[in-house]
PDB file of C-alpha atoms in Angstrom:
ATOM      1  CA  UNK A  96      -0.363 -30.718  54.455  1.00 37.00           C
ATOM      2  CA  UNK A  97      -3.102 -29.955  52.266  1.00 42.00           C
ATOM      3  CA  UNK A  98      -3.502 -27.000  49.882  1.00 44.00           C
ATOM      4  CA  UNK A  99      -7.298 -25.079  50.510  1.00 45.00           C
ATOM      5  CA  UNK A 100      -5.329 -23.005  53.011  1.00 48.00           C
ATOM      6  CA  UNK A 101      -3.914 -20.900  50.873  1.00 52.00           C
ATOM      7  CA  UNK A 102      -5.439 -22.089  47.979  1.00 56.00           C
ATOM      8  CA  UNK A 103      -8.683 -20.692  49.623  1.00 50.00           C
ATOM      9  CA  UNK A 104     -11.920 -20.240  47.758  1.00 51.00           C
ATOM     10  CA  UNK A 105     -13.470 -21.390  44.309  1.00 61.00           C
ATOM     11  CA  UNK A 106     -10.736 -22.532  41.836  1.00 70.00           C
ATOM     12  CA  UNK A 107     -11.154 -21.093  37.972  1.00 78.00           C
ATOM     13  CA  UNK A 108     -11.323 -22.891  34.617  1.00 86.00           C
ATOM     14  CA  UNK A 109      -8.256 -25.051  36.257  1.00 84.00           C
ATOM     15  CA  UNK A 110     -10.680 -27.457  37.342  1.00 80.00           C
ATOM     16  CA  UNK A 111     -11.337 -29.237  34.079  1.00 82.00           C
ATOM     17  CA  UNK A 112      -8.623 -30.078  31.189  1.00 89.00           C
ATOM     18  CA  UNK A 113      -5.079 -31.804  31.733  1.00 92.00           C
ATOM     19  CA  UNK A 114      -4.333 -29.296  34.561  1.00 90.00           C
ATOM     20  CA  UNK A 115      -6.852 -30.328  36.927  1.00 86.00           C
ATOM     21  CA  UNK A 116      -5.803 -33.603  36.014  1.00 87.00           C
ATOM     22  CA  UNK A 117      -2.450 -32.901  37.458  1.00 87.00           C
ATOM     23  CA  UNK A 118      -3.586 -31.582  40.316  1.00 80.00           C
ATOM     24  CA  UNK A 119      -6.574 -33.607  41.387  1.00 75.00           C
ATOM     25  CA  UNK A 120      -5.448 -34.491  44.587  1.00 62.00           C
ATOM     26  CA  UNK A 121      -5.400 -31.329  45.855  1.00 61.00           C
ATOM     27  CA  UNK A 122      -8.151 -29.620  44.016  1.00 57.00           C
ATOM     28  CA  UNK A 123     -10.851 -31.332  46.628  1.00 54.00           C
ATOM     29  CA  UNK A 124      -9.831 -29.445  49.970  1.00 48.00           C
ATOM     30  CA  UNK A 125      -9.764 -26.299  48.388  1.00 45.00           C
ATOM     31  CA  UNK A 126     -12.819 -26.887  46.586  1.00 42.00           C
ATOM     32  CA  UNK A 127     -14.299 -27.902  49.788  1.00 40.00           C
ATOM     33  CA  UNK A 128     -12.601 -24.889  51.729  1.00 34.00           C
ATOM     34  CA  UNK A 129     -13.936 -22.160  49.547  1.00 39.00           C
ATOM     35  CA  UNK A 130     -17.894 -23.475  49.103  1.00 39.00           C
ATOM     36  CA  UNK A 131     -18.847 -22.172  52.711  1.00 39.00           C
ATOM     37  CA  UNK A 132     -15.494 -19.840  53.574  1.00 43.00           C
ATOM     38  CA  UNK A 133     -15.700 -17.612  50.963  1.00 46.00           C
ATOM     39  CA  UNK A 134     -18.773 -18.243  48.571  1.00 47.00           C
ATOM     40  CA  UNK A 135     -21.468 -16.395  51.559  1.00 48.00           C
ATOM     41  CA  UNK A 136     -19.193 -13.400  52.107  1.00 53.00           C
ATOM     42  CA  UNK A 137     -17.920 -12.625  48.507  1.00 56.00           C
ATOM     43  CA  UNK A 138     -19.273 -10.947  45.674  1.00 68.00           C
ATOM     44  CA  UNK A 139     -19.631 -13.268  42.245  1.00 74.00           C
ATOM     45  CA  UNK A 140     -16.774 -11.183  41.259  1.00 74.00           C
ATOM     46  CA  UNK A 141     -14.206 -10.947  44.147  1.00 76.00           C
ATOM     47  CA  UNK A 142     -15.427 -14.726  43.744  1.00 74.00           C
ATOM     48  CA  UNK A 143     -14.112 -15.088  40.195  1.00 76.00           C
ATOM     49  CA  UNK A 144     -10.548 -12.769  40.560  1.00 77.00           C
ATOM     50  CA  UNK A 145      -9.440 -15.219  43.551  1.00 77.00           C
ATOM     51  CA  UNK A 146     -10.623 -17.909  40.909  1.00 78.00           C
ATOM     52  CA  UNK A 147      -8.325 -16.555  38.548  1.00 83.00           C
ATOM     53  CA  UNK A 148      -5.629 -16.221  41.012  1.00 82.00           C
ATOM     54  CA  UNK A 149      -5.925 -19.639  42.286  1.00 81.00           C
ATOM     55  CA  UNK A 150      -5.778 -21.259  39.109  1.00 86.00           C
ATOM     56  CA  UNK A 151      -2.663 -18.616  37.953  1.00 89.00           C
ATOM     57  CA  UNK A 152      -0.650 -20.116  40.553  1.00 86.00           C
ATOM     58  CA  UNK A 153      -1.554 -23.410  40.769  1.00 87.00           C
ATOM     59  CA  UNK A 154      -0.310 -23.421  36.562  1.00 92.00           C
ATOM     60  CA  UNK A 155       2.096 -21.924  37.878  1.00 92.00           C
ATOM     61  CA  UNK A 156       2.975 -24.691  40.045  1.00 92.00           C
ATOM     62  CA  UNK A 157       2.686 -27.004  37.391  1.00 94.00           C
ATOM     63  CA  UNK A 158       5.022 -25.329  34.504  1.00 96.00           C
ATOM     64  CA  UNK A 159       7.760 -24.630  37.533  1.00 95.00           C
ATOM     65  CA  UNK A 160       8.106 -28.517  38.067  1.00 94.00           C
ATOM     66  CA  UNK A 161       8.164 -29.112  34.117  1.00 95.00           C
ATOM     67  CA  UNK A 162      11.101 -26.630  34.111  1.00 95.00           C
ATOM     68  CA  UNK A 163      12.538 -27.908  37.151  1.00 92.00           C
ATOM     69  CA  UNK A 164      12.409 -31.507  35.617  1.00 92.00           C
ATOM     70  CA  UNK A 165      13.745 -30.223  32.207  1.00 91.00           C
ATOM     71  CA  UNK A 166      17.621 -31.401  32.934  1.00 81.00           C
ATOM     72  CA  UNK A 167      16.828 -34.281  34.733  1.00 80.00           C
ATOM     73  CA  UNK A 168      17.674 -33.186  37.924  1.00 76.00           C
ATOM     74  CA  UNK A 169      15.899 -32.271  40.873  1.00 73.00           C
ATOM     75  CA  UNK A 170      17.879 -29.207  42.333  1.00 75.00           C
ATOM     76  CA  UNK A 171      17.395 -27.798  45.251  1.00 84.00           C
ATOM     77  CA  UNK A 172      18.243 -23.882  44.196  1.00 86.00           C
ATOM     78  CA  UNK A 173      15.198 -24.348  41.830  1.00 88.00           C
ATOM     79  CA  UNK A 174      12.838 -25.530  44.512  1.00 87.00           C
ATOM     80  CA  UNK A 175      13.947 -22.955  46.823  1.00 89.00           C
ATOM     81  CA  UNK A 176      13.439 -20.159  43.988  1.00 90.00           C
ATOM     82  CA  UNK A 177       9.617 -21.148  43.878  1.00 89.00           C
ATOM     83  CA  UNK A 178       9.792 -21.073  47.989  1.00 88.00           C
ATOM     84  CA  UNK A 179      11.490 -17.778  48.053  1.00 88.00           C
ATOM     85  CA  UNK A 180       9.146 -16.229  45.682  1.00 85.00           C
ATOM     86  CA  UNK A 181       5.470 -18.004  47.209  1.00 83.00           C
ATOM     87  CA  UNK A 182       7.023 -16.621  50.596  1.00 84.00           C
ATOM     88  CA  UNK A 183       7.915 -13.208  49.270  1.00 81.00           C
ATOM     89  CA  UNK A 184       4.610 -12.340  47.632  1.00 75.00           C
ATOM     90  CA  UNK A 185       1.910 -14.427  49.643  1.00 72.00           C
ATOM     91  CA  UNK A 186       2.724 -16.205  53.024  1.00 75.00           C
ATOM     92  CA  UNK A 187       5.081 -18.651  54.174  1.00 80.00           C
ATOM     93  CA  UNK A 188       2.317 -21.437  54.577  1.00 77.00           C
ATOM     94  CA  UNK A 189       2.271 -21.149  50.746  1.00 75.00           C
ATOM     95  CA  UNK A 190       6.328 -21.462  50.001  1.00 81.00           C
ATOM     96  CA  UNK A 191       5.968 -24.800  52.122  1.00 80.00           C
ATOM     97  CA  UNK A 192       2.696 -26.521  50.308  1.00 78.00           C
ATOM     98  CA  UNK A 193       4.421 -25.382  47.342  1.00 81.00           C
ATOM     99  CA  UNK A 194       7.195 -27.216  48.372  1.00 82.00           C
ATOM    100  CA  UNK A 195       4.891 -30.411  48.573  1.00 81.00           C
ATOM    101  CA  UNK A 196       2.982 -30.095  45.514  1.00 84.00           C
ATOM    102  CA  UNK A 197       5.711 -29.544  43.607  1.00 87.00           C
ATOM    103  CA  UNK A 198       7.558 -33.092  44.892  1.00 85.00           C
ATOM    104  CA  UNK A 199       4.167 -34.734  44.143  1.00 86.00           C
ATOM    105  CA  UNK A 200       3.847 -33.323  40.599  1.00 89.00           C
ATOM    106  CA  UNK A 201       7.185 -34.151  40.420  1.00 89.00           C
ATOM    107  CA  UNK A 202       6.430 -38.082  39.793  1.00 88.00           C
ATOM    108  CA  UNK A 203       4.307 -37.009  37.031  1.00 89.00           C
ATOM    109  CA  UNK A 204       4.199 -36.773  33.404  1.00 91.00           C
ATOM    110  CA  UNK A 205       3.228 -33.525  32.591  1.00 94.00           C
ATOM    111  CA  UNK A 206       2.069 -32.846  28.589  1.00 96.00           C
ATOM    112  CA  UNK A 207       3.648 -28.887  28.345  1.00 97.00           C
ATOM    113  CA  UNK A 208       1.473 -28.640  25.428  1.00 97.00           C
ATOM    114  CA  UNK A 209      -1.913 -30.224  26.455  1.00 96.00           C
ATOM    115  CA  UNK A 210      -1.474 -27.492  29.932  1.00 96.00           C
ATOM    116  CA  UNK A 211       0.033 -24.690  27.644  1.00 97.00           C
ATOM    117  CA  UNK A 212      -3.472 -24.936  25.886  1.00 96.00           C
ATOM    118  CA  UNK A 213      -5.277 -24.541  28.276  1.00 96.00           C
ATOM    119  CA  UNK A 214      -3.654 -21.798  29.791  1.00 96.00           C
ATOM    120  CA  UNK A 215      -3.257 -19.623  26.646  1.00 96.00           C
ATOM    121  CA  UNK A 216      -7.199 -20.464  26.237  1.00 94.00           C
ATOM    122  CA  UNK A 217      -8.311 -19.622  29.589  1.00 94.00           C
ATOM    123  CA  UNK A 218      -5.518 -16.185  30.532  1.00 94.00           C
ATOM    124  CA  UNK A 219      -4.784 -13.296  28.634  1.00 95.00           C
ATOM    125  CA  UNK A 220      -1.733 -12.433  27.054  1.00 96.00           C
ATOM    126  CA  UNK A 221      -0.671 -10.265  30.056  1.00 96.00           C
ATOM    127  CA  UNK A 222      -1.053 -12.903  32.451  1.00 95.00           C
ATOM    128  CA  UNK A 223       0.733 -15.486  29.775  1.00 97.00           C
ATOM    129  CA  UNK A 224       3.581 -13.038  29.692  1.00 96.00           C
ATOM    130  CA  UNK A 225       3.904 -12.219  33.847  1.00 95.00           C
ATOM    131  CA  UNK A 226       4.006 -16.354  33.820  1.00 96.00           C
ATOM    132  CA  UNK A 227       6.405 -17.042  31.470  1.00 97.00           C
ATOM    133  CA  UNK A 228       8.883 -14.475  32.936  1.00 96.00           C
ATOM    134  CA  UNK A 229       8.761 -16.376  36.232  1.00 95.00           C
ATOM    135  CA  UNK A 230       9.546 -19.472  34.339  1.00 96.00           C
ATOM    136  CA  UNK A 231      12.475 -17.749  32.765  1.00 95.00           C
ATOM    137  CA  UNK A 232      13.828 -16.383  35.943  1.00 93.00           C
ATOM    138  CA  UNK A 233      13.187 -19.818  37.672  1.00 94.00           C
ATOM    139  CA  UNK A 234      15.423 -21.682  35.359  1.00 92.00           C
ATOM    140  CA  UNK A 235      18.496 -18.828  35.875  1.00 90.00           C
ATOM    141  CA  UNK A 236      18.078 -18.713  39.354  1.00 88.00           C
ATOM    142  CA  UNK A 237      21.306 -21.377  40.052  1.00 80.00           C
ATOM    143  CA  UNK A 238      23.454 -18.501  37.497  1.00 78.00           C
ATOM    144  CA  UNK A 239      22.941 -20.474  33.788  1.00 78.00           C
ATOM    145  CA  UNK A 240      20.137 -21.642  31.826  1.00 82.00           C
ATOM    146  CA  UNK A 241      20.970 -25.348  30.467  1.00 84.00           C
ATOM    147  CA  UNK A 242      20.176 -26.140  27.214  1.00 89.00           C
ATOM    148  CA  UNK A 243      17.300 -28.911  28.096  1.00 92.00           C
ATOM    149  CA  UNK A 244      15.508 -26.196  29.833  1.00 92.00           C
ATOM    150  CA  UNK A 245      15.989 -23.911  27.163  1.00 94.00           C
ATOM    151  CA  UNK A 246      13.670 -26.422  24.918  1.00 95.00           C
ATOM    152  CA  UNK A 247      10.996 -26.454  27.822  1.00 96.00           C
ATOM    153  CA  UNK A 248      11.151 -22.702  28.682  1.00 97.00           C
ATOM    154  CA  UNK A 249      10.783 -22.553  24.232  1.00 97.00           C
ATOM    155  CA  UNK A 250       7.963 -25.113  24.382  1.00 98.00           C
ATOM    156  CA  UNK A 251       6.482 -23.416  27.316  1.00 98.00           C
ATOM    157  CA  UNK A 252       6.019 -19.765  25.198  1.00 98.00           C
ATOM    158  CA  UNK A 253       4.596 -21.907  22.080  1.00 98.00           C
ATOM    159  CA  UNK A 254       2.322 -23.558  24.374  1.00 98.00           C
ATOM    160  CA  UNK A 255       0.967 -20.793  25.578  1.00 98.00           C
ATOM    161  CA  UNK A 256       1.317 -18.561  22.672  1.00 98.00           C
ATOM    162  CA  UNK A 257       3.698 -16.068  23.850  1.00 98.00           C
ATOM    163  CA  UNK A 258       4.644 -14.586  20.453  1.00 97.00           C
ATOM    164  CA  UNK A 259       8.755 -15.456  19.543  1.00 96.00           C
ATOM    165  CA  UNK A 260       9.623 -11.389  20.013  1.00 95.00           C
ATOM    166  CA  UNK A 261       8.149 -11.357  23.083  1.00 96.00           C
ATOM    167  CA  UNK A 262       9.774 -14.815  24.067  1.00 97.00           C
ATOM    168  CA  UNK A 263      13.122 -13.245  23.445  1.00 95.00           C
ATOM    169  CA  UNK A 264      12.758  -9.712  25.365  1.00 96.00           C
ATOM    170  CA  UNK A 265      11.500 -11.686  28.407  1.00 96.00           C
ATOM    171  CA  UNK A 266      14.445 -14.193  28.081  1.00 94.00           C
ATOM    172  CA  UNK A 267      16.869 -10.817  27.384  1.00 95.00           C
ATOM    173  CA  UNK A 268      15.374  -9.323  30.317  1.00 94.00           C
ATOM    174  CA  UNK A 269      18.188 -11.767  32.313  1.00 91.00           C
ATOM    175  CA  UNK A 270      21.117 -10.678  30.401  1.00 88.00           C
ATOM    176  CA  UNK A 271      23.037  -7.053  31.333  1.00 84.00           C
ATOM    177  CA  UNK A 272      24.378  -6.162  27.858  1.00 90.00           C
ATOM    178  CA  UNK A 273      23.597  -3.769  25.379  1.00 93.00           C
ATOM    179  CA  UNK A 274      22.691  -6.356  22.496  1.00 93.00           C
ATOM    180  CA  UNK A 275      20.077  -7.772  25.161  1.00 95.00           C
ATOM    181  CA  UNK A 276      18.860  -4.263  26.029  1.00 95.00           C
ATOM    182  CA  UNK A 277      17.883  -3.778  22.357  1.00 96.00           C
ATOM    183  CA  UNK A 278      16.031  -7.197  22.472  1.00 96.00           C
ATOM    184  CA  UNK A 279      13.931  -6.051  25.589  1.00 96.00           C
ATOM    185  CA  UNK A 280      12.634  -3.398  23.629  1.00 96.00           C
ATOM    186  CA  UNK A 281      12.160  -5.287  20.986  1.00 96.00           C
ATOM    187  CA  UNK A 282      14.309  -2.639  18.342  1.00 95.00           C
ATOM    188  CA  UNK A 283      17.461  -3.340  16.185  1.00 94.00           C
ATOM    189  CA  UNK A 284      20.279  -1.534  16.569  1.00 91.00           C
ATOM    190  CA  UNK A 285      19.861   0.472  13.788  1.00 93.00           C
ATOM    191  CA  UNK A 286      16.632   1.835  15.479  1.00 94.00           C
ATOM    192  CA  UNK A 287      16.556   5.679  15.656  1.00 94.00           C
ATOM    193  CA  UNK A 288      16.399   7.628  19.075  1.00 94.00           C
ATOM    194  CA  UNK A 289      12.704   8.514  17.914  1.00 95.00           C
ATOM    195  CA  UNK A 290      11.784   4.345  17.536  1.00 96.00           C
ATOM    196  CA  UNK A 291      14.071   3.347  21.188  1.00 95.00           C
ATOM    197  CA  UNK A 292      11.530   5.967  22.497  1.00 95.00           C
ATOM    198  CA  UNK A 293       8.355   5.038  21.414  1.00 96.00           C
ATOM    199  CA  UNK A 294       9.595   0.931  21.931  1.00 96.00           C
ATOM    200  CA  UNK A 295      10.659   1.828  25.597  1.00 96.00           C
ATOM    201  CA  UNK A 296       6.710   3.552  26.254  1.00 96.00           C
ATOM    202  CA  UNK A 297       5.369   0.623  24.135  1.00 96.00           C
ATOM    203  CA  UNK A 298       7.213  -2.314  26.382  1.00 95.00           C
ATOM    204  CA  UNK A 299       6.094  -0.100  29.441  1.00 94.00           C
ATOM    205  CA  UNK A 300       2.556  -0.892  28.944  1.00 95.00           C
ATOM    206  CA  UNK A 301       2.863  -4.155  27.524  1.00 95.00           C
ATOM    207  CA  UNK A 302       4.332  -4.894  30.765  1.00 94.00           C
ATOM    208  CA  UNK A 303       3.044  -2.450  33.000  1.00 94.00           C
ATOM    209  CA  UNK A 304       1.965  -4.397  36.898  1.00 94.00           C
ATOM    210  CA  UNK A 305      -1.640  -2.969  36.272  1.00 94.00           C
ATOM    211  CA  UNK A 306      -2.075  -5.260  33.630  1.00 94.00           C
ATOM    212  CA  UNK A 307      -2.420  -8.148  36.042  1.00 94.00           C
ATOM    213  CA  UNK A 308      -4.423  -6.172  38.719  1.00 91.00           C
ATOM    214  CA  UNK A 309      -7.135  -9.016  38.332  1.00 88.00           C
ATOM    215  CA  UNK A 310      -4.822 -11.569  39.904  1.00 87.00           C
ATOM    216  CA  UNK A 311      -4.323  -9.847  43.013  1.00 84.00           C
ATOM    217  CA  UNK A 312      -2.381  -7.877  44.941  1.00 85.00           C
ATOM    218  CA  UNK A 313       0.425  -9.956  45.002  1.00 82.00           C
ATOM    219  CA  UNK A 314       0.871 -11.184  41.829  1.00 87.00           C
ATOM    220  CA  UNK A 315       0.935  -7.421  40.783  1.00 89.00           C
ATOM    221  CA  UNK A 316       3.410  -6.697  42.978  1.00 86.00           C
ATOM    222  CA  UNK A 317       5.780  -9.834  41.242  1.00 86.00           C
ATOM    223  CA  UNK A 318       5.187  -8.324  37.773  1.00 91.00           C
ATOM    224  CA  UNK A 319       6.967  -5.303  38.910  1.00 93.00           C
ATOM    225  CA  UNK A 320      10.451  -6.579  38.445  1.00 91.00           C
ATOM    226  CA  UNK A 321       9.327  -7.130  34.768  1.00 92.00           C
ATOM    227  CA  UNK A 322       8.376  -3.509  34.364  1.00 92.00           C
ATOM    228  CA  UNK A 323      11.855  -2.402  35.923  1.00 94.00           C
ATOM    229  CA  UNK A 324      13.727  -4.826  33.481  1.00 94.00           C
ATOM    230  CA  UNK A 325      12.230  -2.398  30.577  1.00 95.00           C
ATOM    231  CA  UNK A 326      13.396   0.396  32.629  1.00 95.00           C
ATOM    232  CA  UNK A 327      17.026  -1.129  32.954  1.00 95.00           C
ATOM    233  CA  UNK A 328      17.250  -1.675  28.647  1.00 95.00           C
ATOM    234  CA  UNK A 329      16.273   1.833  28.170  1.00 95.00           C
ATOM    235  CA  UNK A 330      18.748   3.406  30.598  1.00 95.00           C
ATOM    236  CA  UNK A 331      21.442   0.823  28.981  1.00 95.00           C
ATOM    237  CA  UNK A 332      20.811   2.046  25.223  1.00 95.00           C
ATOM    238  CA  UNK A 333      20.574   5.898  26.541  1.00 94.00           C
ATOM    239  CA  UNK A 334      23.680   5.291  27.976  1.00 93.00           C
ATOM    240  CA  UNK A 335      25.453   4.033  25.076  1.00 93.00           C
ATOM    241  CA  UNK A 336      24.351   6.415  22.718  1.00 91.00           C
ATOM    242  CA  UNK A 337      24.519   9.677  24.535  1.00 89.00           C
ATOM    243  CA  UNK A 338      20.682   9.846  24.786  1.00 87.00           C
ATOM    244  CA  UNK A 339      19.073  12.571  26.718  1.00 75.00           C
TER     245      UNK A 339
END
C-alpha cells in the first residue's frame, strides 16, 4: 500500500538529510501524487503548510519506531497507539500505511541524532515540543515507561533541542501528583501563589494548539491534550494550597 494517499502533495525539507534517507521508498509516490494533484490548485503557501505537515508526520513516523525499538521489542500496544492516534486525527487509510511504514522502518538503523538535527533545524520549537509529547505519551501508552526508552525519549529532546525544563514538564505531564504538577509548570515548590500564576499563563502559551496552526487542522487539534495537561497541574497545585 503506498503512502501519496495520505501523504498527498509536495513533501518539505524531509526530502533531503538522513530522514529522507529513511524514508526513500515511499517519498516517490507522494512526490509523484502531489506534482499534478495539488501543485495546479494550491497556492505556494497552502503548498508549503501541507509541506510542513507532511514532513511533521512522516518524522513523526520515524522517531515513533526509534521509541518503539528502544526495549527491543516490537509491541503491539505501541503500534496500535500510533494507529489509534493517525485514525483519530486524520483518516483511517493513514493509521493502516502507518502501520506499514512503521514495520518497514522497523528493519532499519535509524541515527536519533543525525534525524533529531534535522528536525530541530528545519521546525520550530513549538512544533519540536507538540512532537516530543507524542513520543512521550507513545512510550506510556502500555502503563510504564522502561528505562531503555527513557534514554531514547532523553536522546530524542537533545536531538532536537527541546530544552531539559521543558523535557521534564512534558514527561510530568503523564504523572497525576502534586510534585509532577509543579514540574509542568515548571515552578518549585517554594514558588509563591503570584509565580504558580504567572507559570500556569506562561505554560498556556508555550503550549497553546494555535501555536501549531501551520501544521493543520489536525495536528492542532492533537496538541490540545498538551494544553489541558497545563490546565490539570494548575487545578492540582490550587487544590493543594487552598488557591482561589
Amino acid at each position: 500500500m503506498g503512502a501519496g494517499k495520505w501523504i498527498s502533495g509536495v513533501l518539505g525539507w524531509i526530502v533531503l538529510g538522513p530522514i529522507g534517507g529513511l524514508v526513500g521508498f515511499l517519498l516517490g509516490a507522494a512526490v509523484e501524487l502531489g506534482s499534478e494533484s495539488e501543485t495546479s490548485h494550491s497556492s505556494s503557501k497552502e503548498q508549503q503548510m501541507k509541506g510542513q505537515r507532511n514532513s511533521f508526520l512522516m518524522s513523526l513516523l520515524v522517531l515513533s519506531t526509534a521509541v518503539i525499538k528502544a526495549d527491543g521489542r516490537f509491541v503491539v500496544s505501541e503500534l496500535n497507539y500510533v494507529k489509534n492516534f493517525l485514525r483519530t486525527n486524520f483518516s483511517e487509510q493513514a493509521a493502516e500505511q502507518a502501520k506499514d511504514i512503521i514495520k518497514k522502518l522497523m528493519e532499519r538503523d535509524i541515527n536519533i541524532y543525525e534525524v533529531g538535527s534535522q528536525i530541530q533545524m528545519n521546525m520550530n520549537y513549538s512544533q519540536r515540543l507538540q512532537l516530543f509529547h507524542y513520543l512521550v505519551a507513545l512510550a506510556q501508552c502500555d502503563g510504564q515507561v522502561v528505562a531503555q526508552e527513557m534514554d531514547v525519549l532523553n536522546a530524542i529532546a537533545g536531538a532536537i533541542g527541546i530544552s531539559a525544563q521543558d523535557t521534564a514538564s512534558i514527561m510530568s505531564m503523564f504523572k497525576y501528583d502534586t510534585e509532577s504538577a509543579y514540574k509542568v509548570l515548571e515552578v518549585s515548590h517554594s514558588a509563591s501563589e503570584e509565580e504558580i500564576k504567572k507559570a500556569y499563563k506562561r505554560m498556556a502559551l508555550k503550549y497553546h494548539p494555535d501555536k501549531v496552526a501551520t501544521l493543520g487542522e489536525d495536528v492542532q487539534k492533537a496538541a490540545e491534550e498538551k494544553f489541558k495537561k497545563v490546565q490539570e497541574a494548575y487545578d492540582i497545585i490550587k487544590k493543594e494550597r487552598n488557591m482561589a
